[in-house]
Amino acid sequence: MARPSKEQRLNDVHQEALKQFDNIQTALRDERLQCLQDRRFYSLAGAQWEGPLWYQYENKPRMEVNKIALAVLRIINEYRNNRVTVDFVPKSGKDDAEADKLADACDALYRADEQDSVADEAYDNAFEEAVGGGFGAWRLRAEYEDEEDPENEYQRIRIEPIFDADSSVYFDLNAKRQDKADARFAYVVYSITRSAYVEQYGDDPSDWPKIVHQYEFDWQTPDVVFVAEYYRVEDVNEKIRIFQAIDGTEEKYSQSDFENDETLEETLEAIGSVEVRQRTIKRKRVRKYLMSGGRILEDAGYIAGNCIPIVPCYGKRWFVDNIERCMGHVRLAKDPQRLKNMQLSKLAEISALSSVEKPILTPEQVAGHQMMWAEDNLKDYPYLLINPITGPDGSTQVAGPVAYTKSAAIPPALAGLLQITEQDMQEILGSSQQADKMVSNISGKAVEMIQQRLDMQSFIYMSNFAKAMKRSGEIWLSMARDIYVEEGRKMKGLDEESTPSQIKLMEPIVDETGAVRRRNDLSEAKLDVVSEVGPSSSSKRAATVRALTGMMAITQDPQTQQVLTAMAMMNMEGEGISDVRAYFRNQLVRLGVVKPTEEEAQQLTIELQGQQQDPNAVFLQAAAEEAIAKAQRARADVIKTVADAELSQAKTVETLANVDSTQVKDTLAVLDTVTSQRTNQNI
């Protein structure tokens, strides 16, 4: 069977993608619309009156006292005060020094990528959208390190925000995991103007097939055209070739390795490696397309890594009727907020009416004095004039006002409802009044208990964000295995103190067994990703400082107090304190409390070699060295004596060897005669 052409394949992909997206829109449209309305409700002025209430209060005061925005801002501030990050740990879980070093290198590279791509913006935007509306997201993308340098082929991983994720990010409906690791496809939708679309892609939306306009999602409007990034997971069969080196070890190479290096097979033959077997494996690859309602605009091919590079972040999430539902901190408080706004608007309307009792007069009484009565509020006349009225009998009669107006009264039900509404909003949003009312002499333990109770009201958002951060680390690691593989490449890394360091990839080293291997080989990184949520009332460092200072109060040992003081200073935060932290870390390293890094260990060795020793120690060391020298001289004399004896013996043998064989026989005969005579005498 002939393989379909590229054009036919892309057309099939496009038709399938349109149907999948239409199914997602049908299922999630209402949910995502509520997420968008929630974000507008708390963040935009006037949005709390959107809907039927706008027309009902069209000619009346529309007051807004936005209590929800302050509650959302409190949760956001708690997150920013104690950000969540990822940590790479070896999969083996054993005490493996090299695996730990590789995990530390990945930690440093991840922090550097975060810093270079300003990842805080992506995290903050996703967290705020998740807390406000219920859903946020960010993406990871590989790009060239220097776009302007054609010779620089190095790539770095960037972490970028996705704005309005509830209206632009959609995953496979069959994906049930919260991090969407089980999704087979995903979409990121954005809009561009019609003119820009036609100019950039040469595609006129008016020529699109009729079926496109029958989908629920309208891919074009009179003003804009929607374009989507379409990520699709494919199972790819890959051939693995196993070669045996001359030392008996086996090395595995994929087909892509031979495609990337045309000389690889010749190199293997030159060094004596022999192919012993082949194996076909299945692996996941992610293919990226750019599509509109009309066609596939671009086939970007397989991307780095084996994960869809979109990280979802939820506020609260659950499945109901097999449909994914989510919401943030706003939705349940919208009705109480609307009710409060309506009540305040009614009070404003009542209070706007005049509170002064105005006289009601006949036209005859104010005839000629209308201006005086009209300007009284401005000029405050000492008196006002009225005309006498004519009685029934034609006589002139002096009479006062017919009646007086009454001030509008506040309905008792309205006052009671205001109190109930305020209480309902505090219960839904989580009031922080208890923390605000703490008196100055309250104990520190009580403060922590109150703050912990307040933190638990927002813990679910921090916990769900930690799951998103874990997924971000997994995606980053899968991408790093593909693009951070250049031998000898030097990259920037950051430690926990944001101090930069240099990491050299694929650095050849000789291990204890004498074998040559490569350090910082991320292609072989077998690591797990973890993320933790700490106390949101303060940073982990501040909590550590409080614990250490508490230990100092109950410790009498000076050395222990010195260690606790140094640890407390290391964990303190503030402007210009980084040098102080470094000083106390050096102290702890020299005391043996903190494990030194390789650089610190080398520095300690150099310092010990150049350190001036104690005179007594120097004397004892010199005496020991003198005794050792004497022993060595004595041993040398013995060796010389033995050597001299061996030399004399060798000369004797040489002398005998030089004697004529006849002389040797004569000599032996003489010796035999002498021996016989001695024997006879003895007898």
Short mmCIF file of C-alpha atoms in Angstrom, two decimals, residues 34-496:
data_model
loop_
_atom_site.label_atom_id
_atom_site.label_comp_id
_atom_site.label_asym_id
_atom_site.label_seq_id
_atom_site.Cartn_x
_atom_site.Cartn_y
_atom_site.Cartn_z
CA GLN A 34 -17.19 30.99 34.02
CA CYS A 35 -13.44 31.06 34.71
CA LEU A 36 -13.10 34.11 32.45
CA GLN A 37 -16.08 35.84 34.07
CA ASP A 38 -14.63 35.20 37.54
CA ARG A 39 -11.34 36.84 36.59
CA ARG A 40 -13.15 39.84 35.14
CA PHE A 41 -15.40 40.05 38.20
CA TYR A 42 -12.62 40.70 40.70
CA SER A 43 -10.05 42.49 38.52
CA LEU A 44 -11.95 44.94 36.27
CA ALA A 45 -13.75 48.04 37.51
CA GLY A 46 -17.45 47.83 36.71
CA ALA A 47 -17.38 44.11 35.87
CA GLN A 48 -19.34 43.23 39.00
CA TRP A 49 -22.40 44.80 37.38
CA GLU A 50 -22.09 42.91 34.10
CA GLY A 51 -25.18 40.97 33.07
CA PRO A 52 -28.87 41.63 33.82
CA LEU A 53 -28.05 43.86 36.81
CA TRP A 54 -26.44 46.40 34.48
CA TYR A 55 -29.74 47.12 32.76
CA GLN A 56 -31.75 46.97 35.99
CA TYR A 57 -29.57 49.69 37.55
CA GLU A 58 -28.96 51.61 34.35
CA ASN A 59 -30.33 54.93 35.70
CA LYS A 60 -29.40 54.35 39.33
CA PRO A 61 -26.17 54.53 41.32
CA ARG A 62 -23.92 51.46 40.77
CA MET A 63 -21.52 51.23 43.70
CA GLU A 64 -18.65 48.71 43.94
CA VAL A 65 -16.89 47.82 47.18
CA ASN A 66 -14.59 45.06 45.93
CA LYS A 67 -13.90 42.77 48.89
CA ILE A 68 -12.97 39.82 46.66
CA ALA A 69 -9.93 41.53 45.13
CA LEU A 70 -8.35 41.95 48.56
CA ALA A 71 -8.90 38.27 49.39
CA VAL A 72 -7.35 37.15 46.11
CA LEU A 73 -4.44 39.54 46.60
CA ARG A 74 -3.77 38.07 50.06
CA ILE A 75 -3.41 34.56 48.62
CA ILE A 76 -1.15 35.84 45.83
CA ASN A 77 1.05 37.65 48.34
CA GLU A 78 1.32 34.50 50.46
CA TYR A 79 2.58 32.58 47.43
CA ARG A 80 5.06 35.27 46.40
CA ASN A 81 6.39 35.38 49.94
CA ASN A 82 7.29 31.70 49.76
CA ARG A 83 7.69 30.55 46.18
CA VAL A 84 7.59 26.88 45.27
CA THR A 85 10.45 25.41 43.25
CA VAL A 86 11.55 21.98 42.10
CA ASP A 87 14.29 19.67 43.30
CA PHE A 88 15.88 16.84 41.32
CA VAL A 89 16.75 13.66 43.24
CA PRO A 90 18.28 10.35 42.04
CA LYS A 91 15.76 7.64 41.15
CA SER A 92 17.82 4.97 42.92
CA GLY A 93 17.32 6.70 46.26
CA LYS A 94 20.73 5.40 47.35
CA ASP A 95 23.74 7.27 48.59
CA ASP A 96 25.31 7.74 45.15
CA ALA A 97 27.75 10.63 45.08
CA GLU A 98 27.82 10.93 41.29
CA ALA A 99 24.03 10.78 40.99
CA ASP A 100 23.75 13.45 43.67
CA LYS A 101 26.20 15.65 41.76
CA LEU A 102 24.18 15.23 38.57
CA ALA A 103 20.99 16.11 40.46
CA ASP A 104 22.67 19.22 41.88
CA ALA A 105 23.81 20.19 38.37
CA CYS A 106 20.23 19.87 37.10
CA ASP A 107 19.02 22.02 40.00
CA ALA A 108 21.58 24.69 39.12
CA LEU A 109 20.76 24.61 35.39
CA TYR A 110 17.02 24.80 36.07
CA ARG A 111 17.47 27.85 38.30
CA ALA A 112 19.62 29.50 35.63
CA ASP A 113 16.97 28.86 32.97
CA GLU A 114 14.35 30.31 35.31
CA GLN A 115 16.40 33.44 35.84
CA ASP A 116 17.31 33.95 32.18
CA SER A 117 13.73 33.51 30.96
CA VAL A 118 12.19 35.56 33.83
CA ALA A 119 10.12 32.54 34.79
CA ASP A 120 8.65 34.37 37.80
CA GLU A 121 6.38 36.24 35.38
CA ALA A 122 5.06 32.95 34.00
CA TYR A 123 4.55 31.47 37.47
CA ASP A 124 2.89 34.58 38.88
CA ASN A 125 0.51 34.94 35.94
CA ALA A 126 -0.52 31.27 36.07
CA PHE A 127 -1.02 31.33 39.85
CA GLU A 128 -3.09 34.51 39.74
CA GLU A 129 -5.30 33.15 36.94
CA ALA A 130 -5.73 29.90 38.87
CA VAL A 131 -6.68 31.66 42.11
CA GLY A 132 -8.97 34.15 40.38
CA GLY A 133 -10.61 32.04 37.68
CA GLY A 134 -9.58 28.47 38.40
CA PHE A 135 -7.17 27.71 35.55
CA GLY A 136 -3.76 29.00 34.47
CA ALA A 137 -0.84 27.67 32.45
CA TRP A 138 2.69 28.32 31.21
CA ARG A 139 4.90 26.74 28.54
CA LEU A 140 8.50 25.59 28.11
CA ARG A 141 10.24 26.20 24.82
CA ALA A 142 13.70 25.52 23.41
CA GLU A 143 15.33 28.39 21.57
CA TYR A 144 18.81 29.23 20.35
CA GLU A 145 21.09 30.76 22.94
CA ASP A 146 22.08 33.54 20.57
CA GLU A 147 19.65 34.07 17.71
CA GLU A 148 21.99 36.56 16.01
CA ASP A 149 25.03 34.26 15.91
CA PRO A 150 24.73 31.76 13.01
CA GLU A 151 27.68 29.77 14.38
CA ASN A 152 26.13 29.24 17.79
CA GLU A 153 24.01 26.08 17.68
CA TYR A 154 23.52 25.88 21.45
CA GLN A 155 19.95 25.96 22.75
CA ARG A 156 18.47 26.92 26.12
CA ILE A 157 15.10 26.15 27.65
CA ARG A 158 12.82 29.12 28.24
CA ILE A 159 9.81 29.25 30.56
CA GLU A 160 7.14 31.58 29.14
CA PRO A 161 3.72 32.75 30.36
CA ILE A 162 0.44 31.91 28.63
CA PHE A 163 -2.07 34.68 29.20
CA ASP A 164 -5.83 34.03 29.36
CA ALA A 165 -5.16 30.31 29.68
CA ASP A 166 -8.84 29.57 30.39
CA SER A 167 -9.62 30.84 26.88
CA SER A 168 -6.57 29.48 25.07
CA VAL A 169 -5.28 26.19 26.55
CA TYR A 170 -7.15 22.93 25.99
CA PHE A 171 -6.05 19.34 26.68
CA ASP A 172 -7.24 15.91 25.64
CA LEU A 173 -10.62 15.15 27.29
CA ASN A 174 -9.42 11.63 28.14
CA ALA A 175 -6.55 12.99 30.24
CA LYS A 176 -7.60 12.59 33.88
CA ARG A 177 -4.40 13.47 35.69
CA GLN A 178 -4.17 16.98 37.05
CA ASP A 179 -0.76 17.62 35.47
CA LYS A 180 -2.03 16.26 32.09
CA ALA A 181 0.93 13.91 31.81
CA ASP A 182 -1.45 11.37 30.25
CA ALA A 183 -2.72 13.75 27.53
CA ARG A 184 -2.27 12.69 23.91
CA PHE A 185 -2.78 16.15 22.43
CA ALA A 186 -3.16 19.78 23.45
CA TYR A 187 -4.01 23.16 21.90
CA VAL A 188 -2.84 26.71 22.56
CA VAL A 189 -5.14 29.16 20.74
CA TYR A 190 -4.43 32.82 19.98
CA SER A 191 -5.89 35.39 17.62
CA ILE A 192 -4.47 37.70 14.95
CA THR A 193 -6.13 40.26 12.70
CA ARG A 194 -7.56 39.08 9.41
CA SER A 195 -5.25 41.26 7.35
CA ALA A 196 -2.17 40.05 9.22
CA TYR A 197 -3.27 36.43 8.80
CA VAL A 198 -3.78 36.77 5.04
CA GLU A 199 -0.45 38.57 4.64
CA GLN A 200 1.54 36.11 6.75
CA TYR A 201 0.07 32.80 5.58
CA GLY A 202 -1.45 33.65 2.20
CA ASP A 203 -4.70 32.00 3.22
CA ASP A 204 -8.08 33.74 2.86
CA PRO A 205 -10.58 32.60 5.54
CA SER A 206 -13.44 33.27 3.12
CA ASP A 207 -12.24 30.24 1.10
CA TRP A 208 -12.38 27.81 4.03
CA PRO A 209 -14.57 24.71 3.63
CA LYS A 210 -18.16 24.98 4.78
CA ILE A 211 -17.69 22.34 7.46
CA VAL A 212 -15.38 24.67 9.41
CA HIS A 213 -18.28 27.08 10.01
CA GLN A 214 -20.43 24.26 11.39
CA TYR A 215 -18.22 23.68 14.42
CA GLU A 216 -19.16 25.24 17.74
CA PHE A 217 -15.89 27.15 17.91
CA ASP A 218 -15.80 29.93 15.34
CA TRP A 219 -12.26 29.95 13.92
CA GLN A 220 -12.83 33.37 12.35
CA THR A 221 -14.78 36.51 13.10
CA PRO A 222 -15.11 39.73 11.12
CA ASP A 223 -12.20 41.15 13.09
CA VAL A 224 -9.80 38.31 13.94
CA VAL A 225 -8.70 34.86 12.86
CA PHE A 226 -7.79 32.19 15.42
CA VAL A 227 -4.60 30.17 15.10
CA ALA A 228 -3.67 27.21 17.30
CA GLU A 229 -0.46 25.46 18.28
CA TYR A 230 -1.36 21.78 18.10
CA TYR A 231 0.81 19.34 20.09
CA ARG A 232 0.33 15.67 19.33
CA VAL A 233 1.96 12.68 21.04
CA GLU A 234 3.09 9.96 18.64
CA ASP A 235 4.50 6.51 19.36
CA VAL A 236 7.65 6.17 17.29
CA ASN A 237 9.49 2.91 16.61
CA GLU A 238 13.20 3.52 16.99
CA LYS A 239 16.00 1.11 16.10
CA ILE A 240 18.75 0.75 18.70
CA ARG A 241 22.09 -0.71 17.60
CA ILE A 242 24.33 -2.26 20.24
CA PHE A 243 28.11 -2.24 19.65
CA GLN A 244 30.74 -4.14 21.64
CA ALA A 245 34.01 -2.33 22.25
CA ILE A 246 37.41 -4.04 22.32
CA ASP A 247 37.32 -4.10 26.14
CA GLY A 248 34.05 -6.05 26.12
CA THR A 249 31.75 -3.18 27.13
CA GLU A 250 28.59 -2.50 25.19
CA GLU A 251 27.38 0.86 23.92
CA LYS A 252 23.93 1.68 22.51
CA TYR A 253 23.31 4.07 19.63
CA SER A 254 19.97 5.16 18.17
CA GLN A 255 19.27 5.80 14.54
CA SER A 256 19.14 9.52 15.23
CA ASP A 257 22.73 9.34 16.53
CA PHE A 258 23.90 8.07 13.14
CA GLU A 259 21.78 10.68 11.35
CA ASN A 260 23.28 13.50 13.41
CA ASP A 261 26.85 12.22 12.98
CA GLU A 262 27.56 10.77 9.55
CA THR A 263 31.03 9.63 10.60
CA LEU A 264 29.89 7.74 13.71
CA GLU A 265 29.83 4.30 12.08
CA GLU A 266 33.29 4.77 10.57
CA THR A 267 34.59 5.92 13.94
CA LEU A 268 33.21 2.82 15.65
CA GLU A 269 34.85 0.57 13.07
CA ALA A 270 38.15 2.41 13.46
CA ILE A 271 38.27 1.86 17.22
CA GLY A 272 37.37 -1.80 16.87
CA SER A 273 33.74 -1.73 18.01
CA VAL A 274 31.62 -4.50 16.53
CA GLU A 275 27.84 -4.49 16.17
CA VAL A 276 26.46 -7.44 18.13
CA ARG A 277 22.68 -6.98 17.91
CA GLN A 278 19.82 -4.61 17.18
CA ARG A 279 16.65 -3.80 19.05
CA THR A 280 13.50 -1.89 18.14
CA ILE A 281 11.87 0.10 20.95
CA LYS A 282 8.82 2.32 21.18
CA ARG A 283 9.18 5.79 22.55
CA LYS A 284 6.95 8.82 22.77
CA ARG A 285 7.68 11.85 20.65
CA VAL A 286 5.73 15.11 20.51
CA ARG A 287 5.03 16.66 17.13
CA LYS A 288 4.05 20.31 16.86
CA TYR A 289 1.78 21.80 14.21
CA LEU A 290 0.52 25.32 13.60
CA MET A 291 -3.07 25.28 12.33
CA SER A 292 -6.04 27.50 11.59
CA GLY A 293 -9.59 26.63 10.69
CA GLY A 294 -8.59 26.26 7.04
CA ARG A 295 -5.45 24.11 7.05
CA ILE A 296 -2.18 23.11 8.71
CA LEU A 297 -0.06 26.22 8.41
CA GLU A 298 3.24 24.65 9.49
CA ASP A 299 4.58 21.24 10.46
CA ALA A 300 7.27 22.07 13.01
CA GLY A 301 8.33 18.42 13.41
CA TYR A 302 9.27 16.70 16.65
CA ILE A 303 10.13 18.99 19.54
CA ALA A 304 12.74 18.40 22.26
CA GLY A 305 11.69 15.97 24.95
CA ASN A 306 8.83 13.50 25.07
CA CYS A 307 6.29 15.65 26.95
CA ILE A 308 3.74 18.20 25.79
CA PRO A 309 5.49 21.41 26.93
CA ILE A 310 2.37 23.01 28.45
CA VAL A 311 2.00 23.09 32.25
CA PRO A 312 -1.59 23.45 33.56
CA CYS A 313 -2.26 24.99 36.96
CA TYR A 314 -5.60 24.69 38.76
CA GLY A 315 -7.16 26.54 41.65
CA LYS A 316 -9.69 23.89 42.69
CA ARG A 317 -10.41 20.95 40.41
CA TRP A 318 -12.75 17.96 40.27
CA PHE A 319 -14.69 15.80 37.84
CA VAL A 320 -18.50 15.93 37.81
CA ASP A 321 -20.51 14.03 35.17
CA ASN A 322 -17.16 13.00 33.66
CA ILE A 323 -16.40 16.65 32.85
CA GLU A 324 -13.45 18.46 34.34
CA ARG A 325 -14.59 21.36 36.49
CA CYS A 326 -12.47 24.01 38.12
CA MET A 327 -12.86 27.27 39.96
CA GLY A 328 -10.86 29.74 41.98
CA HIS A 329 -11.44 31.87 45.04
CA VAL A 330 -14.00 34.15 43.39
CA ARG A 331 -16.95 32.11 42.17
CA LEU A 332 -18.68 31.30 45.45
CA ALA A 333 -18.36 34.90 46.64
CA LYS A 334 -19.86 36.53 43.55
CA ASP A 335 -23.49 36.47 44.71
CA PRO A 336 -22.75 37.93 48.17
CA GLN A 337 -20.60 40.59 46.50
CA ARG A 338 -23.40 41.49 44.07
CA LEU A 339 -25.90 41.65 46.91
CA LYS A 340 -23.60 43.93 48.89
CA ASN A 341 -23.15 46.22 45.89
CA MET A 342 -26.91 46.40 45.38
CA GLN A 343 -27.50 47.27 49.03
CA LEU A 344 -24.82 49.94 49.05
CA SER A 345 -26.20 51.38 45.84
CA LYS A 346 -29.66 51.57 47.40
CA LEU A 347 -28.22 53.31 50.47
CA ALA A 348 -26.39 55.75 48.21
CA GLU A 349 -29.60 56.48 46.37
CA ILE A 350 -31.46 57.11 49.64
CA SER A 351 -28.72 59.28 51.09
CA ALA A 352 -28.55 61.32 47.88
CA LEU A 353 -32.08 62.55 48.53
CA SER A 354 -32.34 65.78 50.57
CA SER A 355 -32.36 65.21 54.33
CA VAL A 356 -33.88 68.73 54.96
CA GLU A 357 -37.63 69.07 55.35
CA LYS A 358 -38.69 71.39 52.54
CA PRO A 359 -41.88 73.50 52.75
CA ILE A 360 -44.61 72.92 50.22
CA LEU A 361 -46.11 76.26 49.06
CA THR A 362 -48.74 77.38 46.58
CA PRO A 363 -47.62 79.22 43.43
CA GLU A 364 -49.35 82.37 44.72
CA GLN A 365 -47.14 82.40 47.85
CA VAL A 366 -43.79 82.31 45.97
CA ALA A 367 -44.75 84.45 43.00
CA GLY A 368 -41.94 87.00 42.51
CA HIS A 369 -39.67 85.26 45.06
CA GLN A 370 -38.73 82.18 43.06
CA MET A 371 -35.05 83.18 42.71
CA MET A 372 -34.66 83.75 46.43
CA TRP A 373 -35.99 80.27 47.20
CA ALA A 374 -33.89 78.68 44.47
CA GLU A 375 -30.63 80.35 45.60
CA ASP A 376 -31.10 79.79 49.31
CA ASN A 377 -28.84 76.70 49.36
CA LEU A 378 -26.04 78.80 47.87
CA LYS A 379 -26.43 82.24 49.46
CA ASP A 380 -27.98 81.21 52.77
CA TYR A 381 -30.40 84.15 53.11
CA PRO A 382 -31.27 85.16 56.69
CA TYR A 383 -34.95 84.93 55.80
CA LEU A 384 -37.23 83.99 52.91
CA LEU A 385 -40.30 85.87 51.67
CA ILE A 386 -43.72 84.57 50.71
CA ASN A 387 -46.88 86.33 49.54
CA PRO A 388 -50.16 86.38 51.42
CA ILE A 389 -52.95 84.43 49.83
CA THR A 390 -56.47 85.63 49.06
CA GLY A 391 -59.22 84.02 51.04
CA PRO A 392 -62.61 82.88 49.72
CA ASP A 393 -64.18 86.16 50.68
CA GLY A 394 -61.50 88.17 48.84
CA SER A 395 -59.62 89.18 51.94
CA THR A 396 -55.88 88.88 52.29
CA GLN A 397 -54.76 86.13 54.62
CA VAL A 398 -51.35 85.29 55.93
CA ALA A 399 -50.69 81.51 55.82
CA GLY A 400 -47.66 79.28 56.16
CA PRO A 401 -46.60 76.28 54.05
CA VAL A 402 -49.24 73.80 53.13
CA ALA A 403 -46.98 70.84 54.25
CA TYR A 404 -43.39 69.68 54.55
CA THR A 405 -41.45 66.95 52.72
CA LYS A 406 -40.16 63.99 54.78
CA SER A 407 -36.60 62.53 54.67
CA ALA A 408 -36.29 59.06 53.17
CA ALA A 409 -35.96 56.36 55.82
CA ILE A 410 -33.69 53.32 55.57
CA PRO A 411 -35.78 50.14 55.63
CA PRO A 412 -34.95 48.01 58.69
CA ALA A 413 -34.65 44.90 56.52
CA LEU A 414 -31.90 46.56 54.47
CA ALA A 415 -29.75 47.28 57.52
CA GLY A 416 -30.07 43.69 58.76
CA LEU A 417 -29.29 42.28 55.33
CA LEU A 418 -26.10 44.33 55.12
CA GLN A 419 -24.73 42.65 58.25
CA ILE A 420 -25.64 39.17 57.02
CA THR A 421 -24.03 39.79 53.63
CA GLU A 422 -20.79 41.01 55.21
CA GLN A 423 -20.63 37.92 57.43
CA ASP A 424 -21.28 35.59 54.48
CA MET A 425 -18.43 37.16 52.48
CA GLN A 426 -16.00 36.78 55.38
CA GLU A 427 -16.86 33.10 55.75
CA ILE A 428 -16.52 32.40 52.03
CA LEU A 429 -13.37 34.42 51.39
CA GLY A 430 -11.62 33.63 54.66
CA SER A 431 -11.40 36.69 56.84
CA SER A 432 -8.06 37.78 58.26
CA GLN A 433 -9.62 39.92 60.96
CA GLN A 434 -8.34 37.67 63.74
CA ALA A 435 -4.78 38.32 62.62
CA ASP A 436 -5.49 42.04 62.31
CA LYS A 437 -6.89 42.21 65.85
CA MET A 438 -3.92 40.63 67.60
CA VAL A 439 -2.77 42.71 70.54
CA SER A 440 0.86 43.56 71.17
CA ASN A 441 1.41 41.27 74.17
CA ILE A 442 0.16 38.07 72.52
CA SER A 443 2.58 35.13 72.59
CA GLY A 444 4.56 34.10 69.54
CA LYS A 445 3.04 30.62 69.65
CA ALA A 446 -0.45 32.09 69.48
CA VAL A 447 0.58 34.22 66.52
CA GLU A 448 1.84 31.15 64.67
CA MET A 449 -1.37 29.22 65.43
CA ILE A 450 -3.55 32.06 64.13
CA GLN A 451 -1.41 32.45 61.02
CA GLN A 452 -1.45 28.70 60.42
CA ARG A 453 -5.25 28.71 60.56
CA LEU A 454 -5.35 31.50 57.99
CA ASP A 455 -2.81 29.71 55.80
CA MET A 456 -4.94 26.58 55.67
CA GLN A 457 -7.68 28.57 53.95
CA SER A 458 -5.40 29.00 50.92
CA PHE A 459 -3.33 25.83 51.20
CA ILE A 460 -5.19 24.06 48.39
CA TYR A 461 -3.96 26.67 45.89
CA MET A 462 -0.36 26.25 47.03
CA SER A 463 -0.66 22.46 46.90
CA ASN A 464 -2.08 22.46 43.36
CA PHE A 465 0.61 24.90 42.25
CA ALA A 466 3.27 22.56 43.66
CA LYS A 467 1.89 19.81 41.40
CA ALA A 468 2.21 22.14 38.43
CA MET A 469 5.81 22.97 39.40
CA LYS A 470 6.63 19.27 39.61
CA ARG A 471 5.29 18.79 36.09
CA SER A 472 7.34 21.76 34.91
CA GLY A 473 10.49 20.10 36.24
CA GLU A 474 9.62 16.82 34.49
CA ILE A 475 9.10 18.58 31.16
CA TRP A 476 12.35 20.54 31.60
CA LEU A 477 14.31 17.36 32.33
CA SER A 478 12.92 15.57 29.27
CA MET A 479 13.93 18.54 27.10
CA ALA A 480 17.35 18.89 28.74
CA ARG A 481 18.16 15.24 27.95
CA ASP A 482 17.83 16.13 24.26
CA ILE A 483 19.46 19.57 23.99
CA TYR A 484 21.99 19.76 26.85
CA VAL A 485 24.28 17.09 25.39
CA GLU A 486 27.12 19.03 23.76
CA GLU A 487 30.50 17.75 24.91
CA GLY A 488 32.51 20.43 26.69
CA ARG A 489 29.73 23.02 26.62
CA LYS A 490 30.03 25.48 29.50
CA MET A 491 26.74 26.65 30.99
CA LYS A 492 25.69 28.96 33.77
CA GLY A 493 24.19 27.47 36.91
CA LEU A 494 22.77 29.01 40.09
CA ASP A 495 22.91 27.65 43.61
CA GLU A 496 20.23 28.14 46.26
#
